[in-house]
Protein backbone atom coordinates (compact mmCIF):
# COMPACT_ATOMS: atom_id res chain seq x y z
CA UNK A 1 0.00 0.00 0.00
CA UNK A 2 1.09 3.55 -0.74
CA UNK A 3 1.09 5.81 2.31
CA UNK A 4 0.68 9.56 1.80
CA UNK A 5 1.10 12.14 4.56
CA UNK A 6 0.28 15.84 4.15
CA UNK A 7 1.67 18.67 6.24
CA UNK A 8 1.93 22.45 6.21
CA UNK A 9 -1.66 23.50 6.77
CA UNK A 10 -2.73 26.10 9.28
CA UNK A 11 -4.38 29.47 9.82
CA UNK A 12 -3.40 32.31 7.50
CA UNK A 13 -4.76 35.78 6.79
CA UNK A 14 -6.30 36.64 3.41
CA UNK A 15 -3.54 37.45 0.96
CA UNK A 16 -1.06 35.28 2.81
CA UNK A 17 0.80 32.17 1.71
CA UNK A 18 1.22 28.55 2.75
CA UNK A 19 3.18 25.65 1.34
CA UNK A 20 1.70 22.19 1.69
CA UNK A 21 3.89 19.10 1.50
CA UNK A 22 3.03 15.48 0.78
CA UNK A 23 5.42 12.63 1.50
CA UNK A 24 4.88 9.25 -0.16
CA UNK A 25 6.11 5.88 1.04
CA UNK A 26 8.03 3.46 -1.14
CA UNK A 27 10.82 3.76 -3.71
CA UNK A 28 8.64 4.14 -6.82
CA UNK A 29 7.35 7.69 -6.34
CA UNK A 30 8.31 8.67 -9.89
CA UNK A 31 5.73 6.15 -11.17
CA UNK A 32 2.83 7.98 -9.51
CA UNK A 33 0.80 10.78 -10.98
CA UNK A 34 0.12 13.19 -8.13
CA UNK A 35 -2.67 15.61 -7.41
CA UNK A 36 -4.09 17.92 -4.77
CA UNK A 37 -7.78 18.06 -3.88
CA UNK A 38 -9.70 19.96 -1.24
CA UNK A 39 -12.98 19.61 0.59
CA UNK A 40 -14.85 22.35 2.45
CA UNK A 41 -17.59 21.58 5.00
CA UNK A 42 -20.80 20.53 3.28
CA UNK A 43 -19.18 20.39 -0.16
CA UNK A 44 -17.88 17.65 -2.42
CA UNK A 45 -14.20 17.00 -2.81
CA UNK A 46 -12.82 19.44 -5.40
CA UNK A 47 -9.90 19.17 -7.79
CA UNK A 48 -7.10 21.70 -7.21
CA UNK A 49 -3.99 20.75 -9.20
CA UNK A 50 -2.14 17.83 -10.82
CA UNK A 51 1.46 17.24 -11.83
CA UNK A 52 2.78 14.66 -14.28
CA UNK A 53 5.11 11.86 -13.26
CA UNK A 54 8.13 13.77 -14.54
CA UNK A 55 7.03 17.06 -13.01
CA UNK A 56 7.17 18.69 -16.43
CA UNK A 57 3.43 19.25 -16.90
CA UNK A 58 0.82 20.73 -14.57
CA UNK A 59 -2.85 21.64 -14.64
CA UNK A 60 -4.91 23.80 -12.26
CA UNK A 61 -8.52 24.52 -11.57
CA UNK A 62 -9.53 27.99 -12.76
CA UNK A 63 -10.00 29.39 -9.27
CA UNK A 64 -6.39 28.68 -8.26
CA UNK A 65 -4.48 29.13 -11.50
CA UNK A 66 -1.98 31.97 -11.15
CA UNK A 67 -2.01 31.72 -7.34
CA UNK A 68 -1.11 28.08 -6.65
CA UNK A 69 1.90 26.10 -7.88
CA UNK A 70 2.20 22.31 -7.74
CA UNK A 71 5.64 20.72 -7.94
CA UNK A 72 7.38 17.47 -7.09
CA UNK A 73 10.78 16.21 -6.02
CA UNK A 74 11.03 12.57 -7.03
CA UNK A 75 14.38 12.14 -5.29
CA UNK A 76 12.67 12.98 -1.98
CA UNK A 77 9.31 11.28 -2.71
CA UNK A 78 7.53 14.59 -2.14
CA UNK A 79 4.90 16.78 -3.76
CA UNK A 80 4.28 20.41 -2.87
CA UNK A 81 1.50 22.92 -3.24
CA UNK A 82 2.63 26.53 -2.91
CA UNK A 83 -0.43 28.68 -2.22
CA UNK A 84 -0.14 32.46 -2.59
CA UNK A 85 -2.71 35.26 -2.39
CA UNK A 86 -4.98 33.05 -0.33
CA UNK A 87 -8.68 33.83 -0.13
CA UNK A 88 -11.30 32.83 2.46
CA UNK A 89 -12.91 30.57 -0.14
CA UNK A 90 -9.69 28.53 -0.20
CA UNK A 91 -10.53 27.30 3.31
CA UNK A 92 -10.79 23.50 3.21
CA UNK A 93 -9.10 20.26 4.11
CA UNK A 94 -6.44 19.65 1.47
CA UNK A 95 -5.68 16.10 0.36
CA UNK A 96 -2.73 14.65 -1.51
CA UNK A 97 -3.58 11.82 -3.92
CA UNK A 98 -1.67 9.35 -6.09
CA UNK A 99 -2.59 7.34 -9.17
CA UNK A 100 -0.65 4.44 -10.64
CA UNK A 101 -2.43 4.53 -14.01
CA UNK A 102 0.32 5.53 -16.47
CA UNK A 103 -2.03 6.49 -19.30
CA UNK A 104 -4.32 9.01 -17.61
CA UNK A 105 -4.11 12.48 -19.09
CA UNK A 106 -3.76 15.49 -16.82
CA UNK A 107 -7.32 16.52 -17.64
CA UNK A 108 -8.61 13.07 -16.73
CA UNK A 109 -6.84 13.32 -13.38
CA UNK A 110 -9.22 16.09 -12.35
CA UNK A 111 -11.61 13.29 -11.38
CA UNK A 112 -10.98 12.07 -7.84
CA UNK A 113 -12.23 8.60 -8.79
CA UNK A 114 -9.07 8.07 -10.84
CA UNK A 115 -6.80 8.08 -7.78
CA UNK A 116 -5.79 4.96 -5.92
CA UNK A 117 -4.35 6.42 -2.73
CA UNK A 118 -5.11 9.37 -0.46
CA UNK A 119 -3.50 11.11 2.46
CA UNK A 120 -5.27 12.00 5.70
CA UNK A 121 -5.66 15.67 4.80
CA UNK A 122 -4.37 18.92 6.28
CA UNK A 123 -6.58 21.83 7.32
CA UNK A 124 -6.12 25.22 5.65
CA UNK A 125 -8.07 28.12 7.13
CA UNK A 126 -7.94 31.57 5.54
CA UNK A 127 -9.44 34.16 7.87
CA UNK A 128 -8.67 37.49 9.48
mmCIF file of C-alpha atoms in Angstrom:
data_model
loop_
_atom_site.group_PDB
_atom_site.id
_atom_site.type_symbol
_atom_site.label_atom_id
_atom_site.label_comp_id
_atom_site.label_asym_id
_atom_site.label_seq_id
_atom_site.Cartn_x
_atom_site.Cartn_y
_atom_site.Cartn_z
ATOM 1 C CA UNK A 1 0.000 0.000 0.000
ATOM 2 C CA UNK A 2 1.089 3.553 -0.738
ATOM 3 C CA UNK A 3 1.089 5.807 2.308
ATOM 4 C CA UNK A 4 0.680 9.558 1.804
ATOM 5 C CA UNK A 5 1.103 12.145 4.557
ATOM 6 C CA UNK A 6 0.282 15.842 4.146
ATOM 7 C CA UNK A 7 1.665 18.671 6.244
ATOM 8 C CA UNK A 8 1.933 22.455 6.214
ATOM 9 C CA UNK A 9 -1.661 23.500 6.769
ATOM 10 C CA UNK A 10 -2.729 26.104 9.277
ATOM 11 C CA UNK A 11 -4.381 29.469 9.823
ATOM 12 C CA UNK A 12 -3.400 32.311 7.504
ATOM 13 C CA UNK A 13 -4.760 35.785 6.786
ATOM 14 C CA UNK A 14 -6.300 36.641 3.411
ATOM 15 C CA UNK A 15 -3.535 37.452 0.956
ATOM 16 C CA UNK A 16 -1.059 35.282 2.814
ATOM 17 C CA UNK A 17 0.803 32.174 1.711
ATOM 18 C CA UNK A 18 1.225 28.552 2.748
ATOM 19 C CA UNK A 19 3.184 25.650 1.343
ATOM 20 C CA UNK A 20 1.699 22.194 1.687
ATOM 21 C CA UNK A 21 3.885 19.103 1.504
ATOM 22 C CA UNK A 22 3.029 15.482 0.783
ATOM 23 C CA UNK A 23 5.421 12.633 1.505
ATOM 24 C CA UNK A 24 4.882 9.249 -0.160
ATOM 25 C CA UNK A 25 6.109 5.884 1.044
ATOM 26 C CA UNK A 26 8.026 3.465 -1.138
ATOM 27 C CA UNK A 27 10.822 3.756 -3.706
ATOM 28 C CA UNK A 28 8.635 4.140 -6.817
ATOM 29 C CA UNK A 29 7.352 7.687 -6.338
ATOM 30 C CA UNK A 30 8.309 8.671 -9.889
ATOM 31 C CA UNK A 31 5.733 6.154 -11.175
ATOM 32 C CA UNK A 32 2.827 7.983 -9.508
ATOM 33 C CA UNK A 33 0.800 10.778 -10.980
ATOM 34 C CA UNK A 34 0.123 13.185 -8.125
ATOM 35 C CA UNK A 35 -2.674 15.605 -7.408
ATOM 36 C CA UNK A 36 -4.089 17.918 -4.766
ATOM 37 C CA UNK A 37 -7.780 18.056 -3.881
ATOM 38 C CA UNK A 38 -9.696 19.962 -1.237
ATOM 39 C CA UNK A 39 -12.984 19.613 0.593
ATOM 40 C CA UNK A 40 -14.845 22.348 2.445
ATOM 41 C CA UNK A 41 -17.591 21.583 4.999
ATOM 42 C CA UNK A 42 -20.801 20.534 3.283
ATOM 43 C CA UNK A 43 -19.185 20.386 -0.158
ATOM 44 C CA UNK A 44 -17.882 17.650 -2.420
ATOM 45 C CA UNK A 45 -14.198 17.005 -2.812
ATOM 46 C CA UNK A 46 -12.824 19.440 -5.397
ATOM 47 C CA UNK A 47 -9.902 19.172 -7.787
ATOM 48 C CA UNK A 48 -7.099 21.696 -7.211
ATOM 49 C CA UNK A 49 -3.994 20.747 -9.198
ATOM 50 C CA UNK A 50 -2.137 17.835 -10.817
ATOM 51 C CA UNK A 51 1.462 17.241 -11.829
ATOM 52 C CA UNK A 52 2.778 14.664 -14.278
ATOM 53 C CA UNK A 53 5.108 11.859 -13.263
ATOM 54 C CA UNK A 54 8.126 13.767 -14.544
ATOM 55 C CA UNK A 55 7.027 17.060 -13.012
ATOM 56 C CA UNK A 56 7.167 18.692 -16.433
ATOM 57 C CA UNK A 57 3.426 19.253 -16.904
ATOM 58 C CA UNK A 58 0.823 20.726 -14.567
ATOM 59 C CA UNK A 59 -2.851 21.639 -14.639
ATOM 60 C CA UNK A 60 -4.908 23.797 -12.264
ATOM 61 C CA UNK A 61 -8.521 24.524 -11.570
ATOM 62 C CA UNK A 62 -9.532 27.987 -12.763
ATOM 63 C CA UNK A 63 -10.005 29.393 -9.270
ATOM 64 C CA UNK A 64 -6.389 28.680 -8.260
ATOM 65 C CA UNK A 65 -4.477 29.133 -11.505
ATOM 66 C CA UNK A 66 -1.981 31.967 -11.146
ATOM 67 C CA UNK A 67 -2.009 31.719 -7.339
ATOM 68 C CA UNK A 68 -1.105 28.080 -6.649
ATOM 69 C CA UNK A 69 1.897 26.097 -7.883
ATOM 70 C CA UNK A 70 2.204 22.313 -7.741
ATOM 71 C CA UNK A 71 5.644 20.721 -7.943
ATOM 72 C CA UNK A 72 7.381 17.473 -7.086
ATOM 73 C CA UNK A 73 10.780 16.212 -6.017
ATOM 74 C CA UNK A 74 11.027 12.574 -7.029
ATOM 75 C CA UNK A 75 14.378 12.135 -5.285
ATOM 76 C CA UNK A 76 12.665 12.977 -1.976
ATOM 77 C CA UNK A 77 9.310 11.282 -2.715
ATOM 78 C CA UNK A 78 7.529 14.589 -2.140
ATOM 79 C CA UNK A 79 4.898 16.779 -3.760
ATOM 80 C CA UNK A 80 4.283 20.411 -2.866
ATOM 81 C CA UNK A 81 1.497 22.922 -3.240
ATOM 82 C CA UNK A 82 2.626 26.526 -2.911
ATOM 83 C CA UNK A 83 -0.430 28.684 -2.219
ATOM 84 C CA UNK A 84 -0.144 32.455 -2.593
ATOM 85 C CA UNK A 85 -2.708 35.255 -2.389
ATOM 86 C CA UNK A 86 -4.979 33.048 -0.330
ATOM 87 C CA UNK A 87 -8.684 33.833 -0.128
ATOM 88 C CA UNK A 88 -11.304 32.833 2.457
ATOM 89 C CA UNK A 89 -12.913 30.573 -0.142
ATOM 90 C CA UNK A 90 -9.689 28.530 -0.196
ATOM 91 C CA UNK A 91 -10.528 27.298 3.309
ATOM 92 C CA UNK A 92 -10.786 23.496 3.209
ATOM 93 C CA UNK A 93 -9.103 20.255 4.115
ATOM 94 C CA UNK A 94 -6.443 19.649 1.468
ATOM 95 C CA UNK A 95 -5.678 16.100 0.356
ATOM 96 C CA UNK A 96 -2.728 14.651 -1.512
ATOM 97 C CA UNK A 97 -3.577 11.822 -3.920
ATOM 98 C CA UNK A 98 -1.666 9.350 -6.091
ATOM 99 C CA UNK A 99 -2.591 7.344 -9.169
ATOM 100 C CA UNK A 100 -0.647 4.437 -10.635
ATOM 101 C CA UNK A 101 -2.432 4.529 -14.011
ATOM 102 C CA UNK A 102 0.318 5.532 -16.474
ATOM 103 C CA UNK A 103 -2.035 6.486 -19.298
ATOM 104 C CA UNK A 104 -4.319 9.009 -17.605
ATOM 105 C CA UNK A 105 -4.112 12.481 -19.092
ATOM 106 C CA UNK A 106 -3.758 15.488 -16.816
ATOM 107 C CA UNK A 107 -7.315 16.517 -17.638
ATOM 108 C CA UNK A 108 -8.611 13.067 -16.732
ATOM 109 C CA UNK A 109 -6.835 13.322 -13.379
ATOM 110 C CA UNK A 110 -9.219 16.091 -12.353
ATOM 111 C CA UNK A 111 -11.608 13.291 -11.382
ATOM 112 C CA UNK A 112 -10.979 12.069 -7.836
ATOM 113 C CA UNK A 113 -12.231 8.601 -8.786
ATOM 114 C CA UNK A 114 -9.067 8.070 -10.845
ATOM 115 C CA UNK A 115 -6.804 8.083 -7.777
ATOM 116 C CA UNK A 116 -5.790 4.955 -5.922
ATOM 117 C CA UNK A 117 -4.349 6.424 -2.734
ATOM 118 C CA UNK A 118 -5.110 9.368 -0.457
ATOM 119 C CA UNK A 119 -3.498 11.112 2.463
ATOM 120 C CA UNK A 120 -5.266 12.002 5.701
ATOM 121 C CA UNK A 121 -5.658 15.674 4.798
ATOM 122 C CA UNK A 122 -4.368 18.918 6.278
ATOM 123 C CA UNK A 123 -6.581 21.832 7.319
ATOM 124 C CA UNK A 124 -6.118 25.217 5.647
ATOM 125 C CA UNK A 125 -8.069 28.117 7.131
ATOM 126 C CA UNK A 126 -7.940 31.570 5.537
ATOM 127 C CA UNK A 127 -9.436 34.156 7.868
ATOM 128 C CA UNK A 128 -8.668 37.495 9.480
#
